[in-house]
mmCIF file of C-alpha atoms in Angstrom:
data_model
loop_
_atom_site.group_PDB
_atom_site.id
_atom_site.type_symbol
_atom_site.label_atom_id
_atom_site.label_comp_id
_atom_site.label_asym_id
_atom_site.label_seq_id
_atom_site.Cartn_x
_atom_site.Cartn_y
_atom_site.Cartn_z
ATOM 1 C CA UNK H 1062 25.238 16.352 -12.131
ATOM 2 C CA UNK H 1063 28.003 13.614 -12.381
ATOM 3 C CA UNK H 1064 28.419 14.388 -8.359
ATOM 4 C CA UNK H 1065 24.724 14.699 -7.380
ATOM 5 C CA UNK H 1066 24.394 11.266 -8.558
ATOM 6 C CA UNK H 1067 27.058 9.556 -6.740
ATOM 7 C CA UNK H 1068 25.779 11.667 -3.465
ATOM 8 C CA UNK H 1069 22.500 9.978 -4.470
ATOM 9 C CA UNK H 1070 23.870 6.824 -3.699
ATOM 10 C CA UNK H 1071 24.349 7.193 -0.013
ATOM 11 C CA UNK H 1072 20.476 6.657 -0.008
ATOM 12 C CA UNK H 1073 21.535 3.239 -1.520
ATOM 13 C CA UNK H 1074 22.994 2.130 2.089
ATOM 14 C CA UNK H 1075 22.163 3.115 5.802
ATOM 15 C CA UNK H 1076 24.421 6.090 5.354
ATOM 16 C CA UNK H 1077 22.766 9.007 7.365
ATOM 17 C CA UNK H 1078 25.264 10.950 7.326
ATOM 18 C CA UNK H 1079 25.244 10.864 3.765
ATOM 19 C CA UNK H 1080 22.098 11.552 3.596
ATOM 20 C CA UNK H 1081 22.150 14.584 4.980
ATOM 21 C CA UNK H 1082 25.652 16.080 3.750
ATOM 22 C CA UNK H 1083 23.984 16.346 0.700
ATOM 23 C CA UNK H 1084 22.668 19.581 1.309
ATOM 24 C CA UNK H 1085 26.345 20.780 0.933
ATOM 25 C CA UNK H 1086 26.437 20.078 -2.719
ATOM 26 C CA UNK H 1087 23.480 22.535 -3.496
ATOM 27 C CA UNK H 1088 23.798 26.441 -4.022
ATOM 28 C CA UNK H 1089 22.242 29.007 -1.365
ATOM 29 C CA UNK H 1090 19.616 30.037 -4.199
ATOM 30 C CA UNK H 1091 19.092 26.320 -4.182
ATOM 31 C CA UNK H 1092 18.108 25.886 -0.857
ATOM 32 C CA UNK H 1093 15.858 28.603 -0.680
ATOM 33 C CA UNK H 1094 14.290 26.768 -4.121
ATOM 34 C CA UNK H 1095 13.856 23.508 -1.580
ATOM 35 C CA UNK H 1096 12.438 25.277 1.042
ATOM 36 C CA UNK H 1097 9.800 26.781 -0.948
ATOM 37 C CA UNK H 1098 8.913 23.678 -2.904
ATOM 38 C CA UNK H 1099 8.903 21.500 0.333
ATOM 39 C CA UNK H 1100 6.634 23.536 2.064
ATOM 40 C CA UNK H 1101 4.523 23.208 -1.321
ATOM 41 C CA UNK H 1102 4.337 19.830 -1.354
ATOM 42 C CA UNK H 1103 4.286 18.976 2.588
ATOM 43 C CA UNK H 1104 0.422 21.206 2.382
ATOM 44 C CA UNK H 1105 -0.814 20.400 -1.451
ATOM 45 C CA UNK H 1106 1.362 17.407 -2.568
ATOM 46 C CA UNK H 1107 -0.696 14.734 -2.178
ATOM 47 C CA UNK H 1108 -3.322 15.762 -4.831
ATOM 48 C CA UNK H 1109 -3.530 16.443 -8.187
ATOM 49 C CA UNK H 1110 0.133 18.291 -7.551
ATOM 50 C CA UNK H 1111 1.099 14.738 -6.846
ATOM 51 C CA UNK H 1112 1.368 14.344 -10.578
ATOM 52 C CA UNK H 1113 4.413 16.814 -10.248
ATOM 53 C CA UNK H 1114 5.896 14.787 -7.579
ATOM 54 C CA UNK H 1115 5.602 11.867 -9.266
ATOM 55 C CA UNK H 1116 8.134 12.483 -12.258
ATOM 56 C CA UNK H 1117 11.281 13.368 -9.750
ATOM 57 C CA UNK H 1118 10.718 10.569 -7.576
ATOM 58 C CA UNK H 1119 10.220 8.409 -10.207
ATOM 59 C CA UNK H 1120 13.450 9.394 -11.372
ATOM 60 C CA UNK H 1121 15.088 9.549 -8.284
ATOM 61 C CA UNK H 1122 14.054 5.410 -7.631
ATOM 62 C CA UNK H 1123 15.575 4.994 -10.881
ATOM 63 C CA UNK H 1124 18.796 6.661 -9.952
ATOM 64 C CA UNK H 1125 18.819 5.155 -6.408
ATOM 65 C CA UNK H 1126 17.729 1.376 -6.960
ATOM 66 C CA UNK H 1127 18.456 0.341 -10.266
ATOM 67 C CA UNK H 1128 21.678 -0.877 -9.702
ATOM 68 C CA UNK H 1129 21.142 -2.210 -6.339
ATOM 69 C CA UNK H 1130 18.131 -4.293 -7.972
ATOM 70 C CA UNK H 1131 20.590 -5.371 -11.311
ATOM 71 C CA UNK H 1132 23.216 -5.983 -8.676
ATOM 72 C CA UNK H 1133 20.913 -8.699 -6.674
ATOM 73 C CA UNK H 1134 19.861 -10.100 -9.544
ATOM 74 C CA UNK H 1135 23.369 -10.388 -10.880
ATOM 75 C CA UNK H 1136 23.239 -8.504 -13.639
ATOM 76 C CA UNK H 1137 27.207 -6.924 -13.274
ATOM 77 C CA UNK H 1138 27.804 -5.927 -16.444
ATOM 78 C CA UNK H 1139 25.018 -3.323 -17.456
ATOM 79 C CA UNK H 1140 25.889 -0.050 -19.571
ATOM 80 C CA UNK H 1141 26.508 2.218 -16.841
ATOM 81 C CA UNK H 1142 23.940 4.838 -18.427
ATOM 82 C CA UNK H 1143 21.015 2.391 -17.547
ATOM 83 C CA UNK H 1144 20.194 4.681 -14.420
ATOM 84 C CA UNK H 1145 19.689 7.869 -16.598
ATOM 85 C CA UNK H 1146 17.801 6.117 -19.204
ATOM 86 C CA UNK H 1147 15.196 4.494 -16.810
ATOM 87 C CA UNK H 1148 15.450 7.901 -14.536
ATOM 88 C CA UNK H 1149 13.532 9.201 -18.038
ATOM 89 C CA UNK H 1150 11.652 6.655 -18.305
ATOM 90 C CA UNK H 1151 10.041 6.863 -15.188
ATOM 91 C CA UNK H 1152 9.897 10.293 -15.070
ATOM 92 C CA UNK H 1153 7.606 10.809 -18.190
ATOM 93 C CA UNK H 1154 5.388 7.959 -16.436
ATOM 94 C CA UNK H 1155 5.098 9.417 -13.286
ATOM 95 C CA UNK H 1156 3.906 12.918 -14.955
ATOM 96 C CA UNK H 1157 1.543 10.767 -17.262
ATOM 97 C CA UNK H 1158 0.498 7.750 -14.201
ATOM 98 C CA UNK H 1159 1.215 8.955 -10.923
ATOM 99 C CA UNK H 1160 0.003 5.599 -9.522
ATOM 100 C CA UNK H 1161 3.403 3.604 -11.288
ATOM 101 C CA UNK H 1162 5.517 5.766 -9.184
ATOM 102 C CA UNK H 1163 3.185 4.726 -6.028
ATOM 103 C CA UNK H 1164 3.454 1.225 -6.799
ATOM 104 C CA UNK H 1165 7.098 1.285 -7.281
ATOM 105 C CA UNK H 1166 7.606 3.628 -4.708
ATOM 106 C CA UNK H 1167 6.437 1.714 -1.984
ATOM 107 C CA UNK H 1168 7.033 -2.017 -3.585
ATOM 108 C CA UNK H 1169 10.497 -1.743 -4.560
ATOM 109 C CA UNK H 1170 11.669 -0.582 -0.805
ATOM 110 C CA UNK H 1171 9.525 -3.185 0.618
ATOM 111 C CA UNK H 1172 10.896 -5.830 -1.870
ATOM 112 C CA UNK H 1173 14.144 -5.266 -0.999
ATOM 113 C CA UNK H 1174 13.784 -5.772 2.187
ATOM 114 C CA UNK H 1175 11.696 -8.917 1.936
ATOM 115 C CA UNK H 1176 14.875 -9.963 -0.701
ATOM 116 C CA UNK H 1177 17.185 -9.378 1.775
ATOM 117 C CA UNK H 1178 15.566 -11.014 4.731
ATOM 118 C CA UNK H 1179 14.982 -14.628 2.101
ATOM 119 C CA UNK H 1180 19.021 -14.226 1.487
ATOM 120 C CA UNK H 1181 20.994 -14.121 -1.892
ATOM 121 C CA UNK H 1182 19.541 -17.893 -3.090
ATOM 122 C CA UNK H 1183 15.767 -16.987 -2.130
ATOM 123 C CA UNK H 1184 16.180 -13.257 -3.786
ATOM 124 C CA UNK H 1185 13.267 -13.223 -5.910
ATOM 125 C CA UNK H 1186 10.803 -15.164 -3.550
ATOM 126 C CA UNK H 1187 11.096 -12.333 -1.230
ATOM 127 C CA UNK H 1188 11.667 -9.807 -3.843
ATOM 128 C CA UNK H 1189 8.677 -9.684 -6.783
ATOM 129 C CA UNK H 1190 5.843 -10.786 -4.518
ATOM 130 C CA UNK H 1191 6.403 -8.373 -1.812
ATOM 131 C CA UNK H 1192 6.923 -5.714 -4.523
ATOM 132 C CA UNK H 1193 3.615 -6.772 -6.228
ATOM 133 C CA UNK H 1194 1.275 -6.934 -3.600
ATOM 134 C CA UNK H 1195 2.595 -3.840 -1.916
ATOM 135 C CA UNK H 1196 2.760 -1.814 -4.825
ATOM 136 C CA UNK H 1197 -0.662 -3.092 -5.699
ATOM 137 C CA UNK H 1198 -2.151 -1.948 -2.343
ATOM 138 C CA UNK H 1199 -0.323 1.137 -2.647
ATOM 139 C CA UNK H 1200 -1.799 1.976 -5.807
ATOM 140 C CA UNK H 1201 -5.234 1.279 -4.556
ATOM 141 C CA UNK H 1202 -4.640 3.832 -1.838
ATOM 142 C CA UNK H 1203 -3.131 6.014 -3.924
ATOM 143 C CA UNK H 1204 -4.156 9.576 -2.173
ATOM 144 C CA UNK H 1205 -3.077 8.630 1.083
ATOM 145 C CA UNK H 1206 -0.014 6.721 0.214
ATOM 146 C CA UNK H 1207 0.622 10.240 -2.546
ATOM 147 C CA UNK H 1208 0.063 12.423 0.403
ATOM 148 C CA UNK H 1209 2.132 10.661 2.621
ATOM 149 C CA UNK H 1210 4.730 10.746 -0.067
ATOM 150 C CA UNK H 1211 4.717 13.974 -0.953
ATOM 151 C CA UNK H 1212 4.940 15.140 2.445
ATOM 152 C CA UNK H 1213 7.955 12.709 3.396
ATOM 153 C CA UNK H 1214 9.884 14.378 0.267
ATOM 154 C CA UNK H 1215 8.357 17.480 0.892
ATOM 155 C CA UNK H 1216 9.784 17.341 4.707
ATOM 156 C CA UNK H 1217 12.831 15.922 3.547
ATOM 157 C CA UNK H 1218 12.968 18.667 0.869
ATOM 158 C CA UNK H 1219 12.552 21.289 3.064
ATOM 159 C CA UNK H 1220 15.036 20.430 5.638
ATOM 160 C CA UNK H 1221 18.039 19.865 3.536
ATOM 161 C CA UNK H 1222 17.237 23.044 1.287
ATOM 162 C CA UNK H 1223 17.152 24.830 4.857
ATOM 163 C CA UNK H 1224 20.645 24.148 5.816
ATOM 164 C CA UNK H 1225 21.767 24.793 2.021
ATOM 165 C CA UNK H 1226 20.717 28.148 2.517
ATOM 166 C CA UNK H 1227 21.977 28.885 5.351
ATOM 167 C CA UNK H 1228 25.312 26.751 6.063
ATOM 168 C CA UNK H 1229 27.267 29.921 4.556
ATOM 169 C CA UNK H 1230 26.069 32.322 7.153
ATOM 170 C CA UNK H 1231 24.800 29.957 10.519
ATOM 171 C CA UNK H 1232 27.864 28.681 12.025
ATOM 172 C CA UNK H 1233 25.177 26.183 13.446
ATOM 173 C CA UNK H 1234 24.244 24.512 10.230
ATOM 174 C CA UNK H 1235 27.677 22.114 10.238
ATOM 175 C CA UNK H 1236 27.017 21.306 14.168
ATOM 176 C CA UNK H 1237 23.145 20.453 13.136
ATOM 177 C CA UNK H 1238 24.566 18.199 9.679
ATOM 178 C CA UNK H 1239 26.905 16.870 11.771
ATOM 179 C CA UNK H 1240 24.025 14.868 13.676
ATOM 180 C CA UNK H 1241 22.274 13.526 11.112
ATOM 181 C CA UNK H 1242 19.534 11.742 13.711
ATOM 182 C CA UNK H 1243 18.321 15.032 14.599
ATOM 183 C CA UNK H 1244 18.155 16.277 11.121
ATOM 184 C CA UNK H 1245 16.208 13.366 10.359
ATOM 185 C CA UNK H 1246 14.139 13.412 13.333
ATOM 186 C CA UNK H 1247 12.969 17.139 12.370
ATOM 187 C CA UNK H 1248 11.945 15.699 8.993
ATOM 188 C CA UNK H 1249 9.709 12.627 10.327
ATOM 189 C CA UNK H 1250 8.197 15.665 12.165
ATOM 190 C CA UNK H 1251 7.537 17.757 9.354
ATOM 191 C CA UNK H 1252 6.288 14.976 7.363
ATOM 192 C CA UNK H 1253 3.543 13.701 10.129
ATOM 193 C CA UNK H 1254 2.254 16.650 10.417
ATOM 194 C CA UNK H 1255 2.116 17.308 6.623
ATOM 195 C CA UNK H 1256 0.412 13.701 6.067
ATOM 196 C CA UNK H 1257 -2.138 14.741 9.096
ATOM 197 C CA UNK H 1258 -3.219 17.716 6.970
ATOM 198 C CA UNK H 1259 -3.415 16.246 4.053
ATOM 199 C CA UNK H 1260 -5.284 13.265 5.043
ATOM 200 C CA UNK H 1261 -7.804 14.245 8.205
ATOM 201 C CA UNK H 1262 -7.740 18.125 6.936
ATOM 202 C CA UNK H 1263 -7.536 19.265 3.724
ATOM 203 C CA UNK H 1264 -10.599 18.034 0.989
ATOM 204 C CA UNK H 1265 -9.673 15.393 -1.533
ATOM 205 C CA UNK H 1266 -9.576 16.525 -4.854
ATOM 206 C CA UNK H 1267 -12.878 14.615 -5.285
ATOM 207 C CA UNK H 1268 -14.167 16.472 -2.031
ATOM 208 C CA UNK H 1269 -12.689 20.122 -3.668
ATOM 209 C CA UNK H 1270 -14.582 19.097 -6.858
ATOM 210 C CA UNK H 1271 -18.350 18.589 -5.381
ATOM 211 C CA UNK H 1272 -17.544 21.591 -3.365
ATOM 212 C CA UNK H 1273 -16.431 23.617 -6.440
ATOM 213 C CA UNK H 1274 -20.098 22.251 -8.424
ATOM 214 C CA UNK H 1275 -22.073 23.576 -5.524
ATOM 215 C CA UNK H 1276 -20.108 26.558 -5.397
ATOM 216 C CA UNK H 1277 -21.086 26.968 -9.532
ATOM 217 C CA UNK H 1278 -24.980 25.973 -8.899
ATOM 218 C CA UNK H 1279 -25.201 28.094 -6.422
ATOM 219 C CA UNK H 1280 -23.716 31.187 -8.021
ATOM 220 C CA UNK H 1281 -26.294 30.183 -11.315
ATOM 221 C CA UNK H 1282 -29.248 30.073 -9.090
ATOM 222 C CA UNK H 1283 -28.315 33.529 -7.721
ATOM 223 C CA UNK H 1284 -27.954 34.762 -10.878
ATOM 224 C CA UNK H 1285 -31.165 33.314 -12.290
ATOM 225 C CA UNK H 1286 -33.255 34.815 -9.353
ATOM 226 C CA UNK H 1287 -32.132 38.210 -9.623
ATOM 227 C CA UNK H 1288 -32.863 38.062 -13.520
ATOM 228 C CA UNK H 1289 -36.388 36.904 -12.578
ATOM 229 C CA UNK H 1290 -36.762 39.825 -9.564
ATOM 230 C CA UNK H 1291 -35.461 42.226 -12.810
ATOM 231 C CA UNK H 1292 -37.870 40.880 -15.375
ATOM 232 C CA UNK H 1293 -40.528 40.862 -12.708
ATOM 233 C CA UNK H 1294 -40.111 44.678 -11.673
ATOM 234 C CA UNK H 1295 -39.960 46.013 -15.206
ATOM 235 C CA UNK H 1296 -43.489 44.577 -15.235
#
């Protein structure tokens, strides 16, 4: 676990070879895990299985950015088991409120960013509202920003538990890791076409629900009739 999490911090920095040499700390079994699970959630992840996405990448912006965020705000000298605790923390709300991880999800990135561009003394006027008003839209549009989510980790998912499972037996896999670009590249592929499907193809859970009604009222009317036809021809 102990080494998962420091691999976990290459995501901290532009590090993409880190990024991707992570796969190398997972089992074979693992990857094959990841591959099924990213395919899961680059077709279905955006609706109400985003509520299952929600709890590891809740924990996983936990593990990744609170540091970096207690570190620009010059708080040095926290317990070092802060990560793990809000990792829970966030976990249990993302199971229970999908929508915090969306807002955090897409606000503390963007913060960061804005943070970085205002410079160390301006911090926090790039920082809280950039992450408030782009969480807050991002929780407003919270099935297209979930699918789009869930399809990024669901692409990223599926490519790293890919060449887990097979770096022991492709020669290939170390030549493909060793270009990280290209790895990448093949995700951002995966994930567009996941967040097409999702989006322009596949029914929104609202959509699947009126469909699911008529599906019922139509089955009861069925049934009703051909209770009526047997009453009727007894007579």
């Amino acid at each position: 676990m102990e080494a998962l999490v420091q691999a976990l911090k290459a995501y901290q920095t532009y590090n993409p070879q880190g990024w991707v040499g992570i796969y190398r700390l997972l089992p074979m079994w693992a990857g094959i895990v990841c591959c099924a699970l990213g395919l899961l959630l680059l077709l279905f992840g955006g609706g109400r299985m985003f509520r299952l996405v929600a709890g590891p990448v809740g924990a996983l912006i936990a593990l990744t950015w609170t540091g970096v965020i207690a570190a620009k705000l010059g708080l040095t000298e926290l317990d070092p088991r802060l990560p793990n605790l809000v990792a829970a923390i966030l976990a249990v709300a993302g199971f229970l409120l999908p929508p915090i991880i969306t807002f955090l999800g897409v606000g503390i990135p963007l913060g960061l960013l804005a943070g970085q561009i205002a410079g160390p003394q301006d911090f926090l006027l790039g920082f809280v509202p950039t992450l408030l008003i782009s969480g807050l839209v991002a929780a407003i549009l919270h099935r297209v920003v979930g699918a789009i989510v869930s399809s990024v980790v669901g692409a990223w998912i599926l490519v790293i538990g890919a060449l887990a499972a097979l770096y022991q037996f492709v020669g290939l896999v170390a030549t493909v890791a060793n270009q990280p670009w290209g790895v990448i590249i093949a995700a951002g592929l995966f994930a567009l076409a996941g967040s097409v499907y999702q989006i322009a193809v596949r029914p929104s859970p609202e959509e699947m629900d009126r469909i699911r009604a008529e599906k019922e009222r139509l089955k009861l009317r069925k049934a009703e009739q051909k209770a009526l036809e047997r009453r009727w021809g007894v007579k």
